[in-house]
Short mmCIF file of C-alpha atoms in Angstrom, two decimals:
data_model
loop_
_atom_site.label_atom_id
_atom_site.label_comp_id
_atom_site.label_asym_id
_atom_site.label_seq_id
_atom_site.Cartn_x
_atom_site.Cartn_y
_atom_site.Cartn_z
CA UNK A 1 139.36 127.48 101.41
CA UNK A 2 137.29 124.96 103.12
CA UNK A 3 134.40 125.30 100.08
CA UNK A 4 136.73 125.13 97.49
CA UNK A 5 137.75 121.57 99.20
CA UNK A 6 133.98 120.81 99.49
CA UNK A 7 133.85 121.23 95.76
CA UNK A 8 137.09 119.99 95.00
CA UNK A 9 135.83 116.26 96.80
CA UNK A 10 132.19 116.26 95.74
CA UNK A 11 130.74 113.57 94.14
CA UNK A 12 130.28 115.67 91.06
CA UNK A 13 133.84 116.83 90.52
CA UNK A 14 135.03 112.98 90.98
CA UNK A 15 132.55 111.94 87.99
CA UNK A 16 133.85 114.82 86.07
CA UNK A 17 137.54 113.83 86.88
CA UNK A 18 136.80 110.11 85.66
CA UNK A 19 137.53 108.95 89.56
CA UNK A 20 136.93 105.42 88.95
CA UNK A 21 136.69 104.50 93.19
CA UNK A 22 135.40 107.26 94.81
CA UNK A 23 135.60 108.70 98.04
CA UNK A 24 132.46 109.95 97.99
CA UNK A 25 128.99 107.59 99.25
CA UNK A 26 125.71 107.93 96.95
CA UNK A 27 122.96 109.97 97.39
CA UNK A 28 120.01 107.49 96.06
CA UNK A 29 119.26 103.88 96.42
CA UNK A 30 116.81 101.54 94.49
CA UNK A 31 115.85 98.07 97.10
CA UNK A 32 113.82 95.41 94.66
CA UNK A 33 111.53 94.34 97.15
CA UNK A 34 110.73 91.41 94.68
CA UNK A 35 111.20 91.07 91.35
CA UNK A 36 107.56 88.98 90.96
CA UNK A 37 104.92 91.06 88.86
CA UNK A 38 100.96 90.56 88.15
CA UNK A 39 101.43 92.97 85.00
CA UNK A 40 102.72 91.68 81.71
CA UNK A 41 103.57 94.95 80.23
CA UNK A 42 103.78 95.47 76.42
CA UNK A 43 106.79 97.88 77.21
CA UNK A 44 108.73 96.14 79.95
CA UNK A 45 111.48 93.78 79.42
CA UNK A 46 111.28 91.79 82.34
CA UNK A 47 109.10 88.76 81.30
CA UNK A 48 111.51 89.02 78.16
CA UNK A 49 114.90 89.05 79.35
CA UNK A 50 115.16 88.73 83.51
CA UNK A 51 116.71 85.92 85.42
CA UNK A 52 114.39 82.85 86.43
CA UNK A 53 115.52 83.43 89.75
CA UNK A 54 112.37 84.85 91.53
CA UNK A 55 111.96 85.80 94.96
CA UNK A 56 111.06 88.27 97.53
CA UNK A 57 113.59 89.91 100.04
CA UNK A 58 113.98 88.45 103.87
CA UNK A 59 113.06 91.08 106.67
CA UNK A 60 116.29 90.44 107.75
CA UNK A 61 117.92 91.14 104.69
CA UNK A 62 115.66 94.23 104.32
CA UNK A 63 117.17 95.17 107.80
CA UNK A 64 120.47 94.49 106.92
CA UNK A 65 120.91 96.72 104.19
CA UNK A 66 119.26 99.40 105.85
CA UNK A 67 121.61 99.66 108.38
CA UNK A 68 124.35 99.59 106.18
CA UNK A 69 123.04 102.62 104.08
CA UNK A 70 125.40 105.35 104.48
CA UNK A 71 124.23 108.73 105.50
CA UNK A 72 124.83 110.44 102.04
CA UNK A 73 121.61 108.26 101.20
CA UNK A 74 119.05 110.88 101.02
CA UNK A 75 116.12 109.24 98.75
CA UNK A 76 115.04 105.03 98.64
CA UNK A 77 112.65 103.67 96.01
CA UNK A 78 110.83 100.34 97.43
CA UNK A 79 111.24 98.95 93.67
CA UNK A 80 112.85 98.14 90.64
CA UNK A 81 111.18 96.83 87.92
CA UNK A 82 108.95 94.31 90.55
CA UNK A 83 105.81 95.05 91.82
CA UNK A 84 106.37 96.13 95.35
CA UNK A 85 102.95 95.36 97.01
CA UNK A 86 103.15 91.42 96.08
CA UNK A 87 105.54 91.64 99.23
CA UNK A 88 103.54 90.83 101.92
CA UNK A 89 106.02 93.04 104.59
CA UNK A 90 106.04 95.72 102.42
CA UNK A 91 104.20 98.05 104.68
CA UNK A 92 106.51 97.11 107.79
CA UNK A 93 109.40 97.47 105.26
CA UNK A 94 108.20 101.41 104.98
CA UNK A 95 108.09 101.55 108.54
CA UNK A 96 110.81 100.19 109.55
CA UNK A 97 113.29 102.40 107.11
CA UNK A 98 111.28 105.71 108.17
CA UNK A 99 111.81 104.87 112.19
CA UNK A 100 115.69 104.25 110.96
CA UNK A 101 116.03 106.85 108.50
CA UNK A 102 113.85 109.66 109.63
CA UNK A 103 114.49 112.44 107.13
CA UNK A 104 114.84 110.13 104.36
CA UNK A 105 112.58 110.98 101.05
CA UNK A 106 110.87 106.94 100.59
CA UNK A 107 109.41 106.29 97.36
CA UNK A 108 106.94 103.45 96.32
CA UNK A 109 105.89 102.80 92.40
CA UNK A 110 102.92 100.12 92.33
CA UNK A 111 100.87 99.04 89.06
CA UNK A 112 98.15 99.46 91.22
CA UNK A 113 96.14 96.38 91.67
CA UNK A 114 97.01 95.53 94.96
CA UNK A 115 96.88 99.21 96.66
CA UNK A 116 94.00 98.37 98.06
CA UNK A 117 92.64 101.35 100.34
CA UNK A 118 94.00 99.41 103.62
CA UNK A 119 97.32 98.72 102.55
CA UNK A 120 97.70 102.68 101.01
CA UNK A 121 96.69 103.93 103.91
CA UNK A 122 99.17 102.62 106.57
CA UNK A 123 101.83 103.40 103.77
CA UNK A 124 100.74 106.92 103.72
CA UNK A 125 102.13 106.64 107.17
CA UNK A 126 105.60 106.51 106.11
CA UNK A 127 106.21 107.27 102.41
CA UNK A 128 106.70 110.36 100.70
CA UNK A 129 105.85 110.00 97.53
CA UNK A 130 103.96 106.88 95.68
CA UNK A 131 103.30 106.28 91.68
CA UNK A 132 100.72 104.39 90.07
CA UNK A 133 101.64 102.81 87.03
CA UNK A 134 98.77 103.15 84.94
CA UNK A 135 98.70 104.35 81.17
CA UNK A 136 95.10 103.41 79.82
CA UNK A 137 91.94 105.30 79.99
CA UNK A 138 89.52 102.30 79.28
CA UNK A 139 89.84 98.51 79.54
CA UNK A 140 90.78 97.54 76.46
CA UNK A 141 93.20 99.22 76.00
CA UNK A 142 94.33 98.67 79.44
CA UNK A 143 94.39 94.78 77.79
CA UNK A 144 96.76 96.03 75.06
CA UNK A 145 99.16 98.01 77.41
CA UNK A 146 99.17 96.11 80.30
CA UNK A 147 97.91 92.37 79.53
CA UNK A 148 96.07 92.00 82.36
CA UNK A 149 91.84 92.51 82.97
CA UNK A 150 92.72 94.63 86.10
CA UNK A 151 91.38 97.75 84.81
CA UNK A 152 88.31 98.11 87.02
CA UNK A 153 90.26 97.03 90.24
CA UNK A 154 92.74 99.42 89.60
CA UNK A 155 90.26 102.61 89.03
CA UNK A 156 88.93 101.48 92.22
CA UNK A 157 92.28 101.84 93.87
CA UNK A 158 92.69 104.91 92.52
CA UNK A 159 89.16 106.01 93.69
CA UNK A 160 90.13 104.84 96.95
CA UNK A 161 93.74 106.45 97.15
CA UNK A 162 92.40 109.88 95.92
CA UNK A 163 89.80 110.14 98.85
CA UNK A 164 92.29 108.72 101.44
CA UNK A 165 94.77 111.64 100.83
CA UNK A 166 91.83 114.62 99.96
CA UNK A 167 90.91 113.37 103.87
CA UNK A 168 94.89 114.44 105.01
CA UNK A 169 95.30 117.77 106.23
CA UNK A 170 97.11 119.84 103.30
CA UNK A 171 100.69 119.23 104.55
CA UNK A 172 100.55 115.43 105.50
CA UNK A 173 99.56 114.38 101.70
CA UNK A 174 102.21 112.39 100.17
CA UNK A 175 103.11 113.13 96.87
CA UNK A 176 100.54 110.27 95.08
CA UNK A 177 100.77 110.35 90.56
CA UNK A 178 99.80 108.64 88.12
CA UNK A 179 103.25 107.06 85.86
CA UNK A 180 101.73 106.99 81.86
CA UNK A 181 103.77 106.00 79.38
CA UNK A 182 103.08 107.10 76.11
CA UNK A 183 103.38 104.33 73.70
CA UNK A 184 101.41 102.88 70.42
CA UNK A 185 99.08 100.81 72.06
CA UNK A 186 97.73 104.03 73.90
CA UNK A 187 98.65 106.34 70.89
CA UNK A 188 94.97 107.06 70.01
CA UNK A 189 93.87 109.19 73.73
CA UNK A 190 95.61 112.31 73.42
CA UNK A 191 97.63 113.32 76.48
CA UNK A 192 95.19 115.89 76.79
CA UNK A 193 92.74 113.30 77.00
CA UNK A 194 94.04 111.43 79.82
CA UNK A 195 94.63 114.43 81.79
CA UNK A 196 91.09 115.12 81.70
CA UNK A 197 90.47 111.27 82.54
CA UNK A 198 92.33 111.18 85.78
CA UNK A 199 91.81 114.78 86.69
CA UNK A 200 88.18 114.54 86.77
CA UNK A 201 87.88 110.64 88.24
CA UNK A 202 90.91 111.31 90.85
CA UNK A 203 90.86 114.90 92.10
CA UNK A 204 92.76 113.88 94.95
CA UNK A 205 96.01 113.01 93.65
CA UNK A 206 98.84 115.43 93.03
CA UNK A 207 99.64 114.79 89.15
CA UNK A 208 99.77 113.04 86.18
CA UNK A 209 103.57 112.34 84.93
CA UNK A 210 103.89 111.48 81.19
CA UNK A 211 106.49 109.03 80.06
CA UNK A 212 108.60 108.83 76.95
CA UNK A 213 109.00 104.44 76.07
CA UNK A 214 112.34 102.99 77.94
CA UNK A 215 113.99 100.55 75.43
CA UNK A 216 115.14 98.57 78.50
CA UNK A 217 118.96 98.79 77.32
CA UNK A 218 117.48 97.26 73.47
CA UNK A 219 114.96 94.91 74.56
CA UNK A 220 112.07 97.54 74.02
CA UNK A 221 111.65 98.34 69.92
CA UNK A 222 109.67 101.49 70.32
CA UNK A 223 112.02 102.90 72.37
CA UNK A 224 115.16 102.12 70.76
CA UNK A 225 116.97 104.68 68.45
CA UNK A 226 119.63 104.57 65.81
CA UNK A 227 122.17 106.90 67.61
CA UNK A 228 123.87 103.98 69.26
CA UNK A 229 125.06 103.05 65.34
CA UNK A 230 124.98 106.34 64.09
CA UNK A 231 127.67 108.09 66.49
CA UNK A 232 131.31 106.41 67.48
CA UNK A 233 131.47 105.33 70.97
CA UNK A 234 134.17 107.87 71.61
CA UNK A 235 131.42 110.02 71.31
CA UNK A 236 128.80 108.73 73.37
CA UNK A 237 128.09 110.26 77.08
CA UNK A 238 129.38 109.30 80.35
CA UNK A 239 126.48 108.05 82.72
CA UNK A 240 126.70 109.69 86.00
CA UNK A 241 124.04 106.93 87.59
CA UNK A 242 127.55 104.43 88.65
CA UNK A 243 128.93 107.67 90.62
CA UNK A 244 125.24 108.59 91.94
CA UNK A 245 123.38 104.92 92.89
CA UNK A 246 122.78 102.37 94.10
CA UNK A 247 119.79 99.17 93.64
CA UNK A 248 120.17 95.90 95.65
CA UNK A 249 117.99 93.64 94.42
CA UNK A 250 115.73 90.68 96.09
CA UNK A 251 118.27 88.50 97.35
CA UNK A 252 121.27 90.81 97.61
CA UNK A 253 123.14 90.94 95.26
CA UNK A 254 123.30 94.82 93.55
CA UNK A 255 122.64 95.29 90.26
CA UNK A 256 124.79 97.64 87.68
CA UNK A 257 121.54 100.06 87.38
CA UNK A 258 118.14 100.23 88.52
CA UNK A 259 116.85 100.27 85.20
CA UNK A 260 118.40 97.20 83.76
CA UNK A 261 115.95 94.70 83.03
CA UNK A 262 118.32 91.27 83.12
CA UNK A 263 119.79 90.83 86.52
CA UNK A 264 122.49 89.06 85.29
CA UNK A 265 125.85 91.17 86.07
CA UNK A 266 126.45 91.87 89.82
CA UNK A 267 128.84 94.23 91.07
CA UNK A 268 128.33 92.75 94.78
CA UNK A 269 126.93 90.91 97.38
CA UNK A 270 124.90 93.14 100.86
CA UNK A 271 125.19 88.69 102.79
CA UNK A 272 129.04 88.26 102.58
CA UNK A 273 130.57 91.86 102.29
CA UNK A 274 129.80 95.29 103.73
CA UNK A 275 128.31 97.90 101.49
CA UNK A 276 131.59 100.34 101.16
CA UNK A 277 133.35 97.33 100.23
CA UNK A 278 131.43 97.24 96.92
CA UNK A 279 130.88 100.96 96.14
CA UNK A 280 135.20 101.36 96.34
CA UNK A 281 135.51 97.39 95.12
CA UNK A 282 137.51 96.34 91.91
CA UNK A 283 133.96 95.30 90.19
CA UNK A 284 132.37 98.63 90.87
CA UNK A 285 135.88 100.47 89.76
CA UNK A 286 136.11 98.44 86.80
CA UNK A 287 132.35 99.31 85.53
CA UNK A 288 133.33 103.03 86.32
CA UNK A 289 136.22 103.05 84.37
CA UNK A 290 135.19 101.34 81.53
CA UNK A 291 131.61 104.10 81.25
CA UNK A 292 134.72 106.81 81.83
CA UNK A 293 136.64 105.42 78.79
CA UNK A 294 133.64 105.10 76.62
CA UNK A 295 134.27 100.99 76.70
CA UNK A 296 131.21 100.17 75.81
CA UNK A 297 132.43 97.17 73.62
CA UNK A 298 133.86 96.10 76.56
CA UNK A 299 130.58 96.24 78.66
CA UNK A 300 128.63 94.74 76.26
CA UNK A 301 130.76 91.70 76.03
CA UNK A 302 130.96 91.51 80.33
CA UNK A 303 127.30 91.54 80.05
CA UNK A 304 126.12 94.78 80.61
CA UNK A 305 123.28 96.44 78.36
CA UNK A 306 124.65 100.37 78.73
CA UNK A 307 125.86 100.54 75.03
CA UNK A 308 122.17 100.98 73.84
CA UNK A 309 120.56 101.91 77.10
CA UNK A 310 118.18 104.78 76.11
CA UNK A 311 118.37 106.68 79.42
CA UNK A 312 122.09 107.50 78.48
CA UNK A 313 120.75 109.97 75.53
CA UNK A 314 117.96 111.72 78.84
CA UNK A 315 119.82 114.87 78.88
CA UNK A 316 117.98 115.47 82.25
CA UNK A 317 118.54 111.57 83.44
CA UNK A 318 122.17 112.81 82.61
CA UNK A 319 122.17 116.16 84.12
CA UNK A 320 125.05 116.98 86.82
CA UNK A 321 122.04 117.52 89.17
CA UNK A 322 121.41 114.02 89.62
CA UNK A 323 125.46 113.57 90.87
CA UNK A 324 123.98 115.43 93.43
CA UNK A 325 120.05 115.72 94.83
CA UNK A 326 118.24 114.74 91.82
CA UNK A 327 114.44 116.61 90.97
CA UNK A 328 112.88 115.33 93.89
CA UNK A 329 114.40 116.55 96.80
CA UNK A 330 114.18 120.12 97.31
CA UNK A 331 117.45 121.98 98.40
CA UNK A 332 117.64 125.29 98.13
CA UNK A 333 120.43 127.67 98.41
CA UNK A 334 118.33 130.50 99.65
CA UNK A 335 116.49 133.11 97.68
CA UNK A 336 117.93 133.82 94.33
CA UNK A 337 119.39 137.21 93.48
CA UNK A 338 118.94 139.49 90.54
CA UNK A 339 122.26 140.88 89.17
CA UNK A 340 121.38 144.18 91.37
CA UNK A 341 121.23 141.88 94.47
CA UNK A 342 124.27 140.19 93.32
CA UNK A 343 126.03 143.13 93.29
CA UNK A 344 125.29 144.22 97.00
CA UNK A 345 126.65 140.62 98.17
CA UNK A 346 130.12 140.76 99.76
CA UNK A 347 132.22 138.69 97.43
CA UNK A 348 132.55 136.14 99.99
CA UNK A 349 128.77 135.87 99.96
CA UNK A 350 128.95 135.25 96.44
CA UNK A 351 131.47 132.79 96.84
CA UNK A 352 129.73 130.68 99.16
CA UNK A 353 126.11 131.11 96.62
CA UNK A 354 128.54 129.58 94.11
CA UNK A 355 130.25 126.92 95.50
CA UNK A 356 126.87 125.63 96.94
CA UNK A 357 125.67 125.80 93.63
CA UNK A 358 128.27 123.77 92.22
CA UNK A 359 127.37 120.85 95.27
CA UNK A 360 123.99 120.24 94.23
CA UNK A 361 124.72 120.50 90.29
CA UNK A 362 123.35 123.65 89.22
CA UNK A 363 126.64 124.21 87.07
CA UNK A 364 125.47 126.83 84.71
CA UNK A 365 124.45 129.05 88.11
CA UNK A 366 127.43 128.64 89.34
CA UNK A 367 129.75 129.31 86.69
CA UNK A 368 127.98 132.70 86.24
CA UNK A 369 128.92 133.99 89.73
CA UNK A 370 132.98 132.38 89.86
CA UNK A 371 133.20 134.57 86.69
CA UNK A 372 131.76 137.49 88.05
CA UNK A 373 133.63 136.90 90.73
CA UNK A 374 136.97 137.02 88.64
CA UNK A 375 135.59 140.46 87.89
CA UNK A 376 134.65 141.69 91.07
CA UNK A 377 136.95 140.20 93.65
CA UNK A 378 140.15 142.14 94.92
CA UNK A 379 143.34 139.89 94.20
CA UNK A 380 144.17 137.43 97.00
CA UNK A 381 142.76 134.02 98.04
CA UNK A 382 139.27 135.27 96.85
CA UNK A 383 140.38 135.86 93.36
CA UNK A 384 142.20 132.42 93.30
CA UNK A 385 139.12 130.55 94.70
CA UNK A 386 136.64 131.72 92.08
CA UNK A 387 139.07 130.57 89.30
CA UNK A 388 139.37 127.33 90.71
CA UNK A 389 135.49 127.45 90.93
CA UNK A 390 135.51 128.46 87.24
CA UNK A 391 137.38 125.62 86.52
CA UNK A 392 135.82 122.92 88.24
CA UNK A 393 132.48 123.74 86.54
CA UNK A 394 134.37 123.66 82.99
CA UNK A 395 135.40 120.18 83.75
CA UNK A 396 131.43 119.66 84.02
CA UNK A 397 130.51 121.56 81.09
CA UNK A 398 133.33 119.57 79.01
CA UNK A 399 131.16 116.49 79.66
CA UNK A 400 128.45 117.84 77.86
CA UNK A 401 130.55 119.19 74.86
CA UNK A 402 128.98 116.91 72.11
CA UNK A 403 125.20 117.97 73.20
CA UNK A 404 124.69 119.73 69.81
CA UNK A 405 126.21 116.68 68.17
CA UNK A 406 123.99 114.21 70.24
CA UNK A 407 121.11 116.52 68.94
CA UNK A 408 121.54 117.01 65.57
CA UNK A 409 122.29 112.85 65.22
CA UNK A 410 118.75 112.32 66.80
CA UNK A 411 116.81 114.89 65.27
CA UNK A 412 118.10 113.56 61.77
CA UNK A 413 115.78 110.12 62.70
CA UNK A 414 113.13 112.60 63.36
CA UNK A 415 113.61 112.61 67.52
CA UNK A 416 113.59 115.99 69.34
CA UNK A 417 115.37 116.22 72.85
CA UNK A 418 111.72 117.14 73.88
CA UNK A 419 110.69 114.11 72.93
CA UNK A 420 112.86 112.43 75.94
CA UNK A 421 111.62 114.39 78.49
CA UNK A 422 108.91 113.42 80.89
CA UNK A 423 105.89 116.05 81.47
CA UNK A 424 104.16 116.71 84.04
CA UNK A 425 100.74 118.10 84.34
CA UNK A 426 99.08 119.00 88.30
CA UNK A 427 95.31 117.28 89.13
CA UNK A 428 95.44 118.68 92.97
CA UNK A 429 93.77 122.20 92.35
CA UNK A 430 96.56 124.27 94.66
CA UNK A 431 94.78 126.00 97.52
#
């Protein structure tokens, strides 16, 4: 049946099959505008470990790789680990990809100190969603997090930013936060304390988004952990972000991950080959096969940092979803049923609820209606169908077999799952 081969070719069920070049396009893309910063952050690796090679990206590299985005693209982040607004295009950058791309989700993540009210506002214009990367409630410690004096400036910004969208109507506010990251040099304000900071100076902005500390693939010590020791490789997860992303980064070249801090292993070049080139290429395949086979000896020694990257042990960084549509993007599969509701479906209706469950990752949803579609469904091609279904989500759930052992080995060094999830807490009072 033509949804069984939907499910059969997804992006999902080739990560779960260990499909090392796959068919299938990704669904999100990370451009590095620049990879120049006027933050010295005490938990970023990138004055530590990035390549000298500084720059910002051409217009007409910008436009290149635009046009060579393929239309399974559905979200772009104008970043990596760079501050955006040092690009002096930036603004026609936005512009440019939202006349191109109309229904694409753009993202923006700024320290702040240059979103000056102008700037914001013509971005507002074409972004979605933008992040301020702030995680101080006073100057000094501002200092001590972010070694810079830019703590007033900032504030200002954000003064500035929270009027500009409280003077949108209702449904053309972007989706503006603030990005804290909990970490010792901020330990001593509560997080309920800098909620109340930034709900009561900056009403206008949607949310403050809490942080656990990224170790930068090691480079970081407060966010490393001892699992990476601890547990066999064998053991360790498979990262879906190879199967899901992509980042090029200032000059062209794309990186292995958009959170790697080094730029120093390429899997490509956007100025001398075409962009489905590199997603099916050898390099790319290799990487793939090698996160498949649990090589991580292997990567390390190529270059790559994904043997102690701490975004592997994210359960929701590592979700199926984000094979998929990620937590962003909002696709629904219509209103959800109660098992009474279920029941009055037509098994083909529940068929179809299922397998578009299975496309955008909600596996454990899915699995529940194949099997009560085993139950239900009179024998035929029906019946077959939902126990193909049924088995394409087990090869998911297989992936995710050593979750109680990836638990128990960080919660005996005292870290809780919890404890690597963000949080998220709303300033916009919802009319």
């Amino acid at each position: 049946m033509r949804l069984l081969k939907q499910c059969h070719s997804s992006l999902l069920s080739e990560w779960a099959k260990n499909v090392t070049t796959p068919e299938n396009l990704p669904w999100l893309c990370y451009i590095s505008v620049t990879n120049h910063c006027n933050n010295r952050c005490a938990v970023c690796a990138r004055e530590k470990t990035m390549r000298p090679e500084r720059g910002t990206m051409s217009m007409e590299l910008f436009k290149r790789i635009v046009e060579q985005l393929p239309d399974t693209i559905k979200k772009v982040y104008l970043f990596k680990q760079g501050e955006p607004l040092i690009h002096p295009k930036l603004e026609e950058m936005a512009e440019y990809l939202r006349q191109k791309r109309p229904s694409m989700f753009i993202s923006i993540h700024t320290n702040g100190i240059l979103a000056t009210k102008e700037r914001v506002s013509r971005l507002f214009n074409s972004i979605d969603s933008l992040a301020i990367s702030i995680s101080a409630t006073d100057a000094e410690s501002y200092r001590n997090v972010h070694r810079t004096d830019n703590f007033e400036v900032v504030t200002q910004n954000l003064r500035d930013i929270s009027a500009l969208r409280l003077a949108l109507p209702p449904d053309k506010r972007p989706h503006v936060f603030i990005d804290y990251v909990y970490q010792e040099a901020n330990s001593h304000v509560s997080e309920e304390e800098a909620v109340e900071f930034f709900k009561s100076n900056f009403p206008g902005l949607s949310s403050i988004d809490f942080h656990w500390v990224f170790n930068f693939q090691g480079e970081i010590e407060q966010g490393n952990m001892d699992i990476y020791d601890k547990l066999p490789i064998s053991d360790f997860p498979t990262c879906v972000w190879p199967w899901a992303a992509v980042t090029f980064l200032h000059d062209g070249k794309l990186s292995y991950c958009f959170v790697e801090p080094k730029e120093n292993v390429f899997l490509g070049d956007i100025t001398t080959h075409n962009f489905t080139e590199i997603w099916q290429g050898e390099t790319w395949s290799h990487f793939r096969e090698c996160q498949a086979d649990k090589a991580f000896d292997t990567l390390e020694e190529e270059g790559y940092g994904c043997r102690k990257c701490s975004w592997l042990w994210s359960m929701k960084s590592q979700s199926p979803k984000n094979l998929s549509v990620g937590y962003t993007l909002s696709h629904s599969v219509g209103k959800q049923w109660d098992i009474g509701d279920t029941l009055d479906q037509s098994p083909e209706k529940i068929l179809e609820r299922a397998a578009a469950l299975y496309q955008i990752g909600e596996i454990q949803q899915a699995l529940g209606f194949s099997v009560l579609l085993e139950q239900i469904a009179p024998d035929g091609e029906l019946l077959k169908s939902a126990r193909e279904l049924t088995v394409l989500c087990n090869q998911v759930l297989a992936k995710y077999n050593k979750i109680p052992l990836w638990k128990k080995t960080m919660a005996d060094e005292g870290i809780e799952s919890e404890d690597k999830q963000c949080r998220y807490y709303e300033i916009e009072e919802k009319k």
